[in-house]
Coordinates of C-alpha atoms and ligand atoms in Angstrom, one line a residue:
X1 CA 7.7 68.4 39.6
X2 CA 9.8 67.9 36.6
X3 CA 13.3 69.5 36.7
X4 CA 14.1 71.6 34.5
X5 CA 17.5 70.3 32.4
X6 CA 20.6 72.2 33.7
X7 CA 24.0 71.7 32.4
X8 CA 23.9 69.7 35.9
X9 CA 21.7 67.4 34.6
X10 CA 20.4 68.0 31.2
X11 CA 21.8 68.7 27.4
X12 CA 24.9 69.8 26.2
X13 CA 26.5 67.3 29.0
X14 CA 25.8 64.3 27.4
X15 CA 29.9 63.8 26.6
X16 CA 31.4 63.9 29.6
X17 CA 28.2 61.4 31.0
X18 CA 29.2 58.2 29.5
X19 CA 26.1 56.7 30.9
X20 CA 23.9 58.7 29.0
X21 CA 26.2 59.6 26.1
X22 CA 25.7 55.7 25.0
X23 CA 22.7 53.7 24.0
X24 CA 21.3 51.7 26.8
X25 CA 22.2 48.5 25.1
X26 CA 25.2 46.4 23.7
X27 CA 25.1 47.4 20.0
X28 CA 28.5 47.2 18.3
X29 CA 29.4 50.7 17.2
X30 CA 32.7 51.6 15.6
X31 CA 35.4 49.8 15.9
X32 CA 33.5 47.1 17.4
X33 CA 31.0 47.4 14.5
X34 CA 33.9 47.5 12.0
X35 CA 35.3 43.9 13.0
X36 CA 32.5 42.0 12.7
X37 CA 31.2 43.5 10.2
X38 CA 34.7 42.1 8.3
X39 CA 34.5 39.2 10.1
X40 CA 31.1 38.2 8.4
X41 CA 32.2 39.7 5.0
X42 CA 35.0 37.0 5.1
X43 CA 32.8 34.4 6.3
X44 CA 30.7 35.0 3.4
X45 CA 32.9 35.3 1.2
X46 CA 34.0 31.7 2.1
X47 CA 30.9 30.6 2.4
X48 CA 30.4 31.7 -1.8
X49 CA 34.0 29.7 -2.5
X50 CA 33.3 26.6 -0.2
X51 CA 29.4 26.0 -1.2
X52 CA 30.3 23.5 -3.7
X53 CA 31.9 21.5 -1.1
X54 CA 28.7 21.3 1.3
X55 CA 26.1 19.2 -0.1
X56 CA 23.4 20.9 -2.6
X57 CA 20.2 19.8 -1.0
X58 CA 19.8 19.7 2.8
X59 CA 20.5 16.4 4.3
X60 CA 18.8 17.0 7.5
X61 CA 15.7 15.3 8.8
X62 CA 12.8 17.1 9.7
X63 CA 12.8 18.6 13.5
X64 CA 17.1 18.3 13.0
X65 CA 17.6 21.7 12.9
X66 CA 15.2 22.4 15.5
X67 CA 16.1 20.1 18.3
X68 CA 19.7 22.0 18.0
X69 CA 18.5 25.3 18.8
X70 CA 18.0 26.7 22.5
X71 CA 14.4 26.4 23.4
X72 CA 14.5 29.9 25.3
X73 CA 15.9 33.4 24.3
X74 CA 19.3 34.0 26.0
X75 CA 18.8 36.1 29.1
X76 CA 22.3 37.9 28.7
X77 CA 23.6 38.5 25.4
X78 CA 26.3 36.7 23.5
X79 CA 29.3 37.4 21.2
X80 CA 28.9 37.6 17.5
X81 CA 31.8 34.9 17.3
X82 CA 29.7 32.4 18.9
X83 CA 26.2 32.9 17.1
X84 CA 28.7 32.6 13.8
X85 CA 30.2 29.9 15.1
X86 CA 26.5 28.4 15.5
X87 CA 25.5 29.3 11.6
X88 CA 28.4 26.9 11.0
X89 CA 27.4 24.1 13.1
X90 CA 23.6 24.1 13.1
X91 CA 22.9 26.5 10.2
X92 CA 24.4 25.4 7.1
X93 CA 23.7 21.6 7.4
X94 CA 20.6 22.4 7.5
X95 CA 20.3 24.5 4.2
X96 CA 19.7 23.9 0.8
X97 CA 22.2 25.6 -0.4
X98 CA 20.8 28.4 -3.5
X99 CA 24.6 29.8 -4.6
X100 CA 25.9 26.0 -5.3
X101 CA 26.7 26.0 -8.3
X102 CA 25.4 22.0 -9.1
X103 CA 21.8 23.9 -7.8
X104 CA 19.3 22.9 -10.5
X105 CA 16.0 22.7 -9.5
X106 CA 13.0 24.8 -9.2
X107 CA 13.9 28.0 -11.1
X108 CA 17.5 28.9 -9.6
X109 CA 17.2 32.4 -7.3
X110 CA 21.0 33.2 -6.5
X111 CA 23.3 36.5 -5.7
X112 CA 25.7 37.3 -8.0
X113 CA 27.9 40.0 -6.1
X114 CA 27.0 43.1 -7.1
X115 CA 23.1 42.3 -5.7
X116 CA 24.6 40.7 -2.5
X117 CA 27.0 43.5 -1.7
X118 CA 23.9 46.1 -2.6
X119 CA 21.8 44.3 -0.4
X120 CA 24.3 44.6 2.7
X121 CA 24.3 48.8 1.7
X122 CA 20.4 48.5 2.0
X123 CA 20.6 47.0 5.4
X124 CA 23.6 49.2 6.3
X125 CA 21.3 52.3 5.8
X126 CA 17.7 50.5 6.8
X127 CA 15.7 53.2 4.7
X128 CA 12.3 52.6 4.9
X129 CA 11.4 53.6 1.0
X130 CA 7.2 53.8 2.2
X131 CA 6.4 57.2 1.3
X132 CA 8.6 59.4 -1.4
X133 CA 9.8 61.7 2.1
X134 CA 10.8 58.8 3.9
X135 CA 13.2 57.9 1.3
X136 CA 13.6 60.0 -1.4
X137 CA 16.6 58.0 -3.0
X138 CA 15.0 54.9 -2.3
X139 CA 12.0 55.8 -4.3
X140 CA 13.4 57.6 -7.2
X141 CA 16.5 55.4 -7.7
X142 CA 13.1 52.5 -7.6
X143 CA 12.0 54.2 -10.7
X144 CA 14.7 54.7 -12.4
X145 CA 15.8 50.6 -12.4
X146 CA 12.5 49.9 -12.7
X147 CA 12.7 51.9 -15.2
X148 CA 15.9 50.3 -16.9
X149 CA 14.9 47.2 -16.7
X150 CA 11.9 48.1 -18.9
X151 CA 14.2 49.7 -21.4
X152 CA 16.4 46.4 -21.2
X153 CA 13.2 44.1 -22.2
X154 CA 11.8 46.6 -24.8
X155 CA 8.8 47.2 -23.2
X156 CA 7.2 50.9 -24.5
X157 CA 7.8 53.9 -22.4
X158 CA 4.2 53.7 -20.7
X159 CA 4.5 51.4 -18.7
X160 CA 5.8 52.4 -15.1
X161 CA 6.1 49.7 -12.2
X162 CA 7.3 49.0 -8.7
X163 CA 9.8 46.4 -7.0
X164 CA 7.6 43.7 -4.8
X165 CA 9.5 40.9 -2.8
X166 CA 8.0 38.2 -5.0
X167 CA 5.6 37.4 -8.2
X168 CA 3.0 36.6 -5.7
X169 CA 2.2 39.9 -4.1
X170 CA 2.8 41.7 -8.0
X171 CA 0.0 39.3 -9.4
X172 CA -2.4 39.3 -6.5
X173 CA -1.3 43.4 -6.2
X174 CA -2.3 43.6 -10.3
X175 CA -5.6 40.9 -9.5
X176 CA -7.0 44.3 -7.0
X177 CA -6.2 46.3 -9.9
X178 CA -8.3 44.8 -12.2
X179 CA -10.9 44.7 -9.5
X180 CA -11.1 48.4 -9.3
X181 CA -11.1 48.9 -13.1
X182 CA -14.3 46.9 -13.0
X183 CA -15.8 49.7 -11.6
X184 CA -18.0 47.7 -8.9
X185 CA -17.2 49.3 -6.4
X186 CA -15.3 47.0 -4.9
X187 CA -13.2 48.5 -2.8
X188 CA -15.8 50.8 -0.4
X189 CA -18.7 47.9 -0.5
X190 CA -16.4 44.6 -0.4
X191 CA -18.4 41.5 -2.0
X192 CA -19.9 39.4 0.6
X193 CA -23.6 40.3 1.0
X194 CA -23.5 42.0 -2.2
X195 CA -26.7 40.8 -4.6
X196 CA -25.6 43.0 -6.8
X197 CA -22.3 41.5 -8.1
X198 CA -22.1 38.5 -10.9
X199 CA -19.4 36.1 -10.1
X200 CA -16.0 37.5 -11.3
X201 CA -13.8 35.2 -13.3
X202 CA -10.2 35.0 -13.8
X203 CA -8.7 32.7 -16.6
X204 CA -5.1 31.0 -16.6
X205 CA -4.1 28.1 -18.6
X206 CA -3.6 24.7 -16.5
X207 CA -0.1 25.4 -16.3
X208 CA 0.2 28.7 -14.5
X209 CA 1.6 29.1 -11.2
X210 CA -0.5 28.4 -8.4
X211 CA 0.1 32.2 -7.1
X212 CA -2.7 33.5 -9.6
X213 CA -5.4 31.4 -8.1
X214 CA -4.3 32.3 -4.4
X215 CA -4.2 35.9 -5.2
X216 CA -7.3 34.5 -6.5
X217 CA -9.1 34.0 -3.4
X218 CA -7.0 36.4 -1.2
X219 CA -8.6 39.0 -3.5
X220 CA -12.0 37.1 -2.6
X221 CA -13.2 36.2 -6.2
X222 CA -13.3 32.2 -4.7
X223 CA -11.6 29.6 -5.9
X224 CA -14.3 28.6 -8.0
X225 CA -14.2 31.0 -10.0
X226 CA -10.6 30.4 -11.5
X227 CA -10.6 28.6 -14.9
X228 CA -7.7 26.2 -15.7
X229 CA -8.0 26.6 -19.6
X230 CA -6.7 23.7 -21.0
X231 CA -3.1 24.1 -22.5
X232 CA -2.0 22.1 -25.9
X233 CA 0.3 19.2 -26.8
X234 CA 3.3 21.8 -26.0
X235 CA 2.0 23.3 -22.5
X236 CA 1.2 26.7 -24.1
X237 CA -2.6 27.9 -23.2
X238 CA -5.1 27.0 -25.9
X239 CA -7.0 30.9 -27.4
X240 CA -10.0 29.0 -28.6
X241 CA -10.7 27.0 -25.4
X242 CA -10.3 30.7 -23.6
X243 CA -12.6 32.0 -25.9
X244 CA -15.3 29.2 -25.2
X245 CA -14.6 29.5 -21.5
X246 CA -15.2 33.6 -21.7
X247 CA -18.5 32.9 -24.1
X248 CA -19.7 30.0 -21.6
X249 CA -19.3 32.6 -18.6
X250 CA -20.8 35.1 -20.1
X251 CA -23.8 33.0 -20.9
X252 CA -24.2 32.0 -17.8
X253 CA -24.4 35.8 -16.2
X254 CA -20.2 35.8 -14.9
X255 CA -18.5 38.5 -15.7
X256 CA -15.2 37.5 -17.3
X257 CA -12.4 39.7 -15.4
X258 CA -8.7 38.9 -15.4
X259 CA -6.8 36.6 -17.9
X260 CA -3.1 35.9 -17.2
X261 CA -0.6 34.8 -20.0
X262 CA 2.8 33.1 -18.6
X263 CA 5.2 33.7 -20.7
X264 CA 7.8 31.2 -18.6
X265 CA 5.5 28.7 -17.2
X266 CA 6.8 26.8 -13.6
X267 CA 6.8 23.4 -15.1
X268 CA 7.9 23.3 -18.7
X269 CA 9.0 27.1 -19.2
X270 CA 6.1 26.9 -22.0
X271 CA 5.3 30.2 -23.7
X272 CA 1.5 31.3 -23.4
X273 CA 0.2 32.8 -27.2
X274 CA 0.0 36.5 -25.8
X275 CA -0.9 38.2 -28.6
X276 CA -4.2 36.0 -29.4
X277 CA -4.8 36.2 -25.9
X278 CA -4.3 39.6 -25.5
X279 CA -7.3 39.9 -28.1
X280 CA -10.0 38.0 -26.8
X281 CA -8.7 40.6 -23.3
X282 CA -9.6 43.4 -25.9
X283 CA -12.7 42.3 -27.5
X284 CA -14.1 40.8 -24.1
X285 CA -13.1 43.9 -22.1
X286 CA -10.8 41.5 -19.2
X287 CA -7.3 43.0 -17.2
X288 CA -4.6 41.1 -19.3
X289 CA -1.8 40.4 -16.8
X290 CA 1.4 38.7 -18.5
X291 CA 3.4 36.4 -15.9
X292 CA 7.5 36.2 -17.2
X293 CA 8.3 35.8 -13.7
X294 CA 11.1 33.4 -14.6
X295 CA 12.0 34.2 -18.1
X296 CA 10.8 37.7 -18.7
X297 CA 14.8 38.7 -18.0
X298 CA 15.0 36.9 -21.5
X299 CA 14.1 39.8 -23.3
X300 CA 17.1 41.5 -22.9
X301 CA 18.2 39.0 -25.6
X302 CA 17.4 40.4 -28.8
X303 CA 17.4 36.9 -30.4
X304 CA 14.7 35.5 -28.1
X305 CA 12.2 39.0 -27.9
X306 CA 9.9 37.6 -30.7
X307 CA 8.9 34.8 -27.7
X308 CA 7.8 38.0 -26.2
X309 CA 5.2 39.3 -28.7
X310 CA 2.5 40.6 -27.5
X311 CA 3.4 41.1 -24.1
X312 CA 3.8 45.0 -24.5
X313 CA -0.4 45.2 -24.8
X314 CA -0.9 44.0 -20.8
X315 CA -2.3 45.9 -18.7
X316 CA 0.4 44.3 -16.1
X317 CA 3.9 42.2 -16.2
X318 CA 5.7 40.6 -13.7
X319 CA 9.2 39.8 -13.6
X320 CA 11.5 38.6 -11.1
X321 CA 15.1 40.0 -11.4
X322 CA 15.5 37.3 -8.6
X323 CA 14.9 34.2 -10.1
X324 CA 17.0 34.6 -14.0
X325 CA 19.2 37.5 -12.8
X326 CA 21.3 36.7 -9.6
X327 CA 19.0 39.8 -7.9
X328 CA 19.2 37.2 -5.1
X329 CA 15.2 36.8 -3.4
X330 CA 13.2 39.2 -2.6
X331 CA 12.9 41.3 -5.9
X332 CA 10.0 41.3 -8.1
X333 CA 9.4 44.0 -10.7
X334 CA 5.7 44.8 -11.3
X335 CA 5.0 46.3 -14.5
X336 CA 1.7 48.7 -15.5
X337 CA -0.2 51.0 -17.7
X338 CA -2.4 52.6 -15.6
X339 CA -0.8 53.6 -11.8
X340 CA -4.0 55.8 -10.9
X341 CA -5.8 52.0 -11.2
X342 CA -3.5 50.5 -9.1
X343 CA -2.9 53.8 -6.4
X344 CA -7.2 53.4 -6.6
X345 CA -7.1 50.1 -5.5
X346 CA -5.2 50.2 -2.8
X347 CA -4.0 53.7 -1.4
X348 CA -5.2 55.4 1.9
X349 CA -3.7 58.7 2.8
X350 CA -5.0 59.2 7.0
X351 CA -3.3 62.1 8.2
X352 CA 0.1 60.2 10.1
X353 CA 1.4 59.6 6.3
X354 CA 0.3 62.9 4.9
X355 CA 3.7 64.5 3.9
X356 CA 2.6 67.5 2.1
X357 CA 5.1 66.7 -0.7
X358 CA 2.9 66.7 -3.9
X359 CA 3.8 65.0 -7.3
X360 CA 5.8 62.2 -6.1
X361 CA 5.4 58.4 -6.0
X362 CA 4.5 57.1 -2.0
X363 CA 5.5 53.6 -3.1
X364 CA 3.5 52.1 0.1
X365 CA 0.6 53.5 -2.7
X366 CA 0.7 50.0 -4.6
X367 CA 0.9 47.5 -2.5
X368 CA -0.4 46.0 1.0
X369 CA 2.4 46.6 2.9
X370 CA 3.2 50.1 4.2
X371 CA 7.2 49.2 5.0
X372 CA 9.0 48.6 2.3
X373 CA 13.0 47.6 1.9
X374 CA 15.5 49.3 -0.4
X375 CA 15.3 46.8 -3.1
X376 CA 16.3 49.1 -5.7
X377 CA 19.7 49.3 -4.4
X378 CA 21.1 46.2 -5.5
X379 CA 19.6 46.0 -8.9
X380 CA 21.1 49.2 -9.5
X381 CA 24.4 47.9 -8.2
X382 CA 23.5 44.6 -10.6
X383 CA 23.2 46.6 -13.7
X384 CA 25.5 49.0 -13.4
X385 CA 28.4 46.3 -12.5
X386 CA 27.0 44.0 -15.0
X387 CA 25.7 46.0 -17.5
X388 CA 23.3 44.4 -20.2
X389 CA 26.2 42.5 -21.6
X390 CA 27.3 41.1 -18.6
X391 CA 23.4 39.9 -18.3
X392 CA 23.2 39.0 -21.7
X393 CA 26.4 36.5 -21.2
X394 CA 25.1 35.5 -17.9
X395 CA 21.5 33.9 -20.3
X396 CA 23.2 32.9 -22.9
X397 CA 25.6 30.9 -21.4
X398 CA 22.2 29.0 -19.5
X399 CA 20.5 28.6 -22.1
X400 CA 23.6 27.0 -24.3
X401 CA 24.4 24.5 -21.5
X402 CA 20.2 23.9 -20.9
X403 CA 20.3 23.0 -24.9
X404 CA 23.4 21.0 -24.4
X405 CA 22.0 18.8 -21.9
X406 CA 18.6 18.4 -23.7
X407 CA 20.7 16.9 -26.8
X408 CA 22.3 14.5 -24.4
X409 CA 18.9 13.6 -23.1
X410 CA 17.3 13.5 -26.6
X411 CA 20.3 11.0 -27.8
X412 CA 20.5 8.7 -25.0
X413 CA 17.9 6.1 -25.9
X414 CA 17.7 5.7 -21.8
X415 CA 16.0 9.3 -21.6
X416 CA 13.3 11.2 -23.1
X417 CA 12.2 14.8 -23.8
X418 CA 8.8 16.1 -22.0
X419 CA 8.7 19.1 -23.6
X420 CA 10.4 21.7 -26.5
X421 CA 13.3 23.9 -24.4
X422 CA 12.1 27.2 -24.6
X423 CA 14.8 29.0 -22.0
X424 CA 16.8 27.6 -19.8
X425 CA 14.6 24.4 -18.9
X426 CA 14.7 21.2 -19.8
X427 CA 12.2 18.6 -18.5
X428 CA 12.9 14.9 -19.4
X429 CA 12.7 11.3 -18.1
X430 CA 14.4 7.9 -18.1
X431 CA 11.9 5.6 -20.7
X432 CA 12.7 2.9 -18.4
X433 CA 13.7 0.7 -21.5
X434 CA 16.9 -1.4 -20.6
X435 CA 20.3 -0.3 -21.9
X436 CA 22.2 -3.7 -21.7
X437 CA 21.2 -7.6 -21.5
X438 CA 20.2 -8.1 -17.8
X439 CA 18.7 -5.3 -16.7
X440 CA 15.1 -5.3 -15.7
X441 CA 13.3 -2.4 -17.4
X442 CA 10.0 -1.2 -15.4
X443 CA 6.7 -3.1 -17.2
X444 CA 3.9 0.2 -17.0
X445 CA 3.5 3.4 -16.5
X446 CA 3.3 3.7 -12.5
X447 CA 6.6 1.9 -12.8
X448 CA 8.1 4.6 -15.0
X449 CA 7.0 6.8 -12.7
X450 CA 8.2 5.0 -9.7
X451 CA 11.7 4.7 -11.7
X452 CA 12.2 8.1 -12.1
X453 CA 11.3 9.0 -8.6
X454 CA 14.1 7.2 -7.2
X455 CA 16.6 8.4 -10.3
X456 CA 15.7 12.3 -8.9
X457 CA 16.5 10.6 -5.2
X458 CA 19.5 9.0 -6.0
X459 CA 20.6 12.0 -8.4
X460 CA 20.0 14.3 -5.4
X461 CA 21.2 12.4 -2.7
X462 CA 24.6 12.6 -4.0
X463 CA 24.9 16.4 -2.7
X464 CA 26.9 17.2 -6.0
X465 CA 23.4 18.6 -7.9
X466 CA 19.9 19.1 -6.8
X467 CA 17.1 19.0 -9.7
X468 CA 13.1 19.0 -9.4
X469 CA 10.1 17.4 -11.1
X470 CA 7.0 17.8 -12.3
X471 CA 4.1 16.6 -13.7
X472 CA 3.5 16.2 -17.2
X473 CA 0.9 15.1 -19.2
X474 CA 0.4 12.9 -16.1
X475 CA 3.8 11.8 -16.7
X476 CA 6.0 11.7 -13.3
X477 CA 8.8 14.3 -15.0
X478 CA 12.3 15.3 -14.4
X479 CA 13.8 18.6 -14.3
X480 CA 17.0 20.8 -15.4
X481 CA 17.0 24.0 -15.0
X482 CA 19.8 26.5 -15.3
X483 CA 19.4 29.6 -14.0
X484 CA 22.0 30.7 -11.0
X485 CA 24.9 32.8 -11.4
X486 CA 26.9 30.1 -9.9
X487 CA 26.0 27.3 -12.2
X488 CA 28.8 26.5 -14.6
X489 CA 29.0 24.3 -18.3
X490 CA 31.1 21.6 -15.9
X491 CA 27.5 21.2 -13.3
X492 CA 24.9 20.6 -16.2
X493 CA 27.4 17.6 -17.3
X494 CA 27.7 16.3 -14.0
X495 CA 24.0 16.4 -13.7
X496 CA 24.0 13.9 -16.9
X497 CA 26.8 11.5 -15.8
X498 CA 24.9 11.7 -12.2
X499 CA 21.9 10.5 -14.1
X500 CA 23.0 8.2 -16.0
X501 CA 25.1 6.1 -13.4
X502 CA 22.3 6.3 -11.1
X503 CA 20.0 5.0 -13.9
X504 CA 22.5 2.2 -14.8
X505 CA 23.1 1.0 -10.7
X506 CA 18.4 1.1 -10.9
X507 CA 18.4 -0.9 -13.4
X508 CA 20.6 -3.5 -12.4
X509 CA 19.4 -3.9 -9.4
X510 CA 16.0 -3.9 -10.0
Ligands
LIG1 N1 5.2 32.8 -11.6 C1 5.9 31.8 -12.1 C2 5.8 31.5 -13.6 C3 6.7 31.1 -11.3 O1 7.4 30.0 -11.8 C4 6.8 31.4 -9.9 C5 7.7 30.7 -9.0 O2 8.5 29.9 -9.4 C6 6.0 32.5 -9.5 C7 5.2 33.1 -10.3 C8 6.1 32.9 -8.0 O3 7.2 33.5 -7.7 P1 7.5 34.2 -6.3 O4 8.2 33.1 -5.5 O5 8.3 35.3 -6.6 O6 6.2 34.5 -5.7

């Protein structure tokens, strides 16, 4: 029989019942709470003055990191000191460290405070922003930067968007889209088995980022059915090839559906012709997604918008406040016309997430997963602590030093330019030809390549900057890109002198 709760033994005693009055576990609260929390604050704000001190790419060899953690989960728990004390030890060798300021490589993702310190309120209040009721704040204050950062890149007033964790989900997200405007049905009937269905094709230049052709075959349109359209002498997709592509799939009975532009692209920061895409999209009836993952935040400079042209006729955008805009990883702003398209792609309303609340936005709507963090909070704290000029300095500033080092590289009869420096981006390589008497200078093109490969070693071993390659024109490339909050006019040079000593001590001993 159950007993009934008395003040004996039920509510309204819980106080003077220590035992019940306190969570059956060890969670700091108060006090407690208050301490550590301090004590990490410190520790991370260390962490964002010493960085430059640790080396900028890991040093550690694969398995390192591993073989110094505990095999098992601790039976009783520990202090917060000690698992600190272990990020010190075991942790940070074994990082590359993002918020270095001599970070150079890929396209920079790194917190500027404002994010950082927005990001700790979002875990501090661990809203779950999935449906409107759930989170009210989270989802309207979600708008309303989304919203901002619209404003801030000139976009028109219909487009509305979300914040996903990365460019990924927002182009495979926008690929399902695109799918449900086809009208096929898609979505109820799936597409294996179907006779019904022609082969559904999505275009990108050769230069895109590979997350197109994986939402690509996550979206099940097959791998196959992705065209690379060839780019031009300058890495920007070639209209006319697109337009044979489109007129060869049509003739063959495929049903042209998707074409992205990348405005931004991962190697060479190239700038896709938008507009002239965006009207083969019109004429040929295809989704027109625009990619500015890395230098869509660009457009909040007025002098750089006409790179943007066009973009303002997609039918989708992505941008990543947390690549170009210290937004620090995961925040990706998704851009669109049409939310019914997207809510129609995706949404499913059973009766546990029914919240009678009508004419709000369930977030969880437009996108696959149902959970979704308080991202909104620190791009809010970003641009309000910023503001656009803060931003605007924050690019500028890049791009100056990214120019900078692309005249050093253009003048040094040692190096070569890949490509034109359209942002922040500069990809380059030693010639291989021999700067003084002595020097043995590499004799063909593997050994060019082979030359640079261990100039990006060398350059990067030393800990003081970390850059990337690519590959160009089937030329092994080098590069530069600017992009963190941390990175400063003194790092860019350092990344020359780096490169050019290293060159010098390959050279001679070669
Ligand atoms: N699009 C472009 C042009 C990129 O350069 C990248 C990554 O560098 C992505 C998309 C993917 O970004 P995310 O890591 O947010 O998925």
């Amino acid at each position: 029989m159950t007993q009934e709760p008395t003040s004996e033994t039920g509510a309204g005693n819980e106080a003077s019942r220590p035992d019940q009055a306190a969570p059956p576990h060890p969670d700091l609260r108060g006090d407690d709470f208050r301490a550590a929390a301090r004590r990490v604050a410190d520790w991370v704000a260390d962490y964002r003055e010493r960085a430059e001190e640790l080396p900028v790419r890991a040093q550690v060899e694969p398995g390192e990191v591993a073989s110094a953690l505990a095999a098992s989960p601790p039976e009783l728990g520990e202090p917060l000191d000690h698992i600190l004390d272990d990020v010190d030890r075991i942790i940070l060798p074994g990082l590359t460290h993002w918020n270095h300021p001599g970070f150079l490589a890929y396209f920079p993702s790194s917190a500027t405070a404002p994010a950082l310190l927005g990001e700790f309120v979002t875990a501090g209040l661990g809203s779950n922003a999935m449906l409107w009721l759930t989170s009210p704040a989270g989802t309207e204050l979600e708008e309303r930067v989304v919203d901002w950062l619209r404003q801030a890149v000139g976009l028109p007033p219909e487009f509305r968007g979300v914040i996903q964790d990365t460019a990924s989900s927002s182009s495979f997200t926008a690929l399902l889209a695109a799918r449900q405007a086809a009208g096929l049905e898609i979505r109820r009937l799936g597409l294996a088995g179907r006779s019904d269905l022609p082969a559904l094709i999505v275009y990108v230049s050769d230069q895109a980022h590979l997350s197109i052709e994986k939402g690509a075959i996550a979206a099940g349109l097959g791998q196959t059915n992705v065209r690379a359209i060839p780019s031009d002498s300058e890495f920007c997709m070639d209209p006319e090839a697109l337009r044979q592509a489109v007129r060869s799939d049509r003739e063959a009975g495929r049903r042209p559906l998707f074409v992205c532009a990348t405005l931004g692209t991962t190697s060479s920061a190239s700038v896709d012709p938008v507009s002239e895409i965006a009207d083969i999209a019109l004429e040929e009836g295809m989704w027109l997604h625009v990619d500015a993952a890395y230098a869509g935040p660009a457009a909040i400079l007025p002098e750089l918008r006409e790179r943007f042209a066009g973009w303002e006729r997609a039918d989708s955008l992505v941008l990543n406040p947390h690549k170009w805009m210290g937004a620090l990883v995961d925040c990706s702003v998704l851009l669109f016309r049409d939310p019914g398209v997207f809510r129609a792609s995706l949404a499913l309303t059973p009766e546990y997430v029914r919240t009678g609340v009508e004419g709000v936005t369930n977030l969880m709507d437009y996108g696959l997963p149902m959970g979704r963090r308080f991202r909104a909070l620190k791009l809010w704290f970003l641009f309000r602590n910023f503001g656009l000029e803060g931003l605007r300095s924050l690019l500028r500033a890049h791009i100056e030093w990214a120019t900078r080092f692309a005249g050093w590289v253009e003048h040094d009869p040692r190096f070569e330019l890949l490509a034109p420096v359209s942002f922040s981006t500069v990809c380059f390589r030693a010639t291989g030809a021999a700067r003084r008497p002595g020097q043995t200078a590499p004799r063909n093109p593997e050994e060019v390549d082979e030359l640079n490969r261990r100039l990006l070693d060398a350059v990067n071993r030393t800990g003081r900057v970390f850059m990337s390659h690519t590959v160009l024109h089937d030329r092994y490339t080098l590069r530069l890109a600017v992009g963190s909050v941390h990175n400063r006019a003194a790092d860019v040079e350092a990344a020359y002198r780096g490169l050019s000593e290293a060159l010098d001590a390959l050279l001679n001993t070669d």
